[in-house]
Amino acid sequence: TVAFGGCGIALFYSAAPGETFRNSVLLFALLSVALIGQASYAVPYLGLIPRVAPEALRRLKLTNNQAIIILLGVLTGQVLSGFALSALNNNLSLMVTLFMLVAAGLMLIPLPAVRNLSTQGAGESFSPKEMLGILQRSPGFRSIVFGQFLFWLGFNMVRAVAIYYVTVLLRLPEGNLAV
């Protein structure tokens, strides 16, 4: 949580104006650490899904609800970010700091409950070779992984060009991005 929040905030304070090699290195390094921090948080929680919802139907409902909540959260963040940016006089660094602090705080809420759950096989390792073996043996799992890859690729491509679309092509202020 600290790596995710801290590096996410640092991205907006450590960069120098303009396109520089230093900025590229900082972006690559800080974004990588932030995403590794986010994955280090999310993956163990996803691993607890069978423990929290042992029945297949309950697990399906839980993961579907999780996906809906994530999409609603992203939508809310996208919409609120435009309004927050306008309210903070286009101070992007301050807005990012506030959003990342809220995100990190929300990530810490379930920590006490999860630390008290007992899990089976906690010390077992799962090698990349085993994961590739599962992908090779299971066409259904391959299609899920490929579908997830395409979804997130498309989602991030649309999200990445939204600012360009609004500010350059439509010639509107950044505050209209939320709309």
mmCIF file of C-alpha atoms in Angstrom, residues 125-137 141:
data_model
loop_
_atom_site.group_PDB
_atom_site.id
_atom_site.type_symbol
_atom_site.label_atom_id
_atom_site.label_comp_id
_atom_site.label_asym_id
_atom_site.label_seq_id
_atom_site.Cartn_x
_atom_site.Cartn_y
_atom_site.Cartn_z
ATOM 1 C CA SER A 125 5.192 -21.896 -3.976
ATOM 2 C CA PHE A 126 3.664 -21.668 -7.435
ATOM 3 C CA SER A 127 6.278 -21.432 -10.142
ATOM 4 C CA PRO A 128 5.897 -19.639 -13.498
ATOM 5 C CA LYS A 129 6.500 -23.017 -15.164
ATOM 6 C CA GLU A 130 3.420 -24.432 -13.404
ATOM 7 C CA MET A 131 1.361 -21.406 -14.466
ATOM 8 C CA LEU A 132 2.425 -21.844 -18.101
ATOM 9 C CA GLY A 133 1.529 -25.532 -17.822
ATOM 10 C CA ILE A 134 -1.992 -24.615 -16.695
ATOM 11 C CA LEU A 135 -2.305 -22.225 -19.638
ATOM 12 C CA GLN A 136 -1.168 -24.940 -22.074
ATOM 13 C CA ARG A 137 -3.501 -27.621 -20.694
ATOM 14 C CA PHE A 141 -8.380 -20.721 -18.901
#
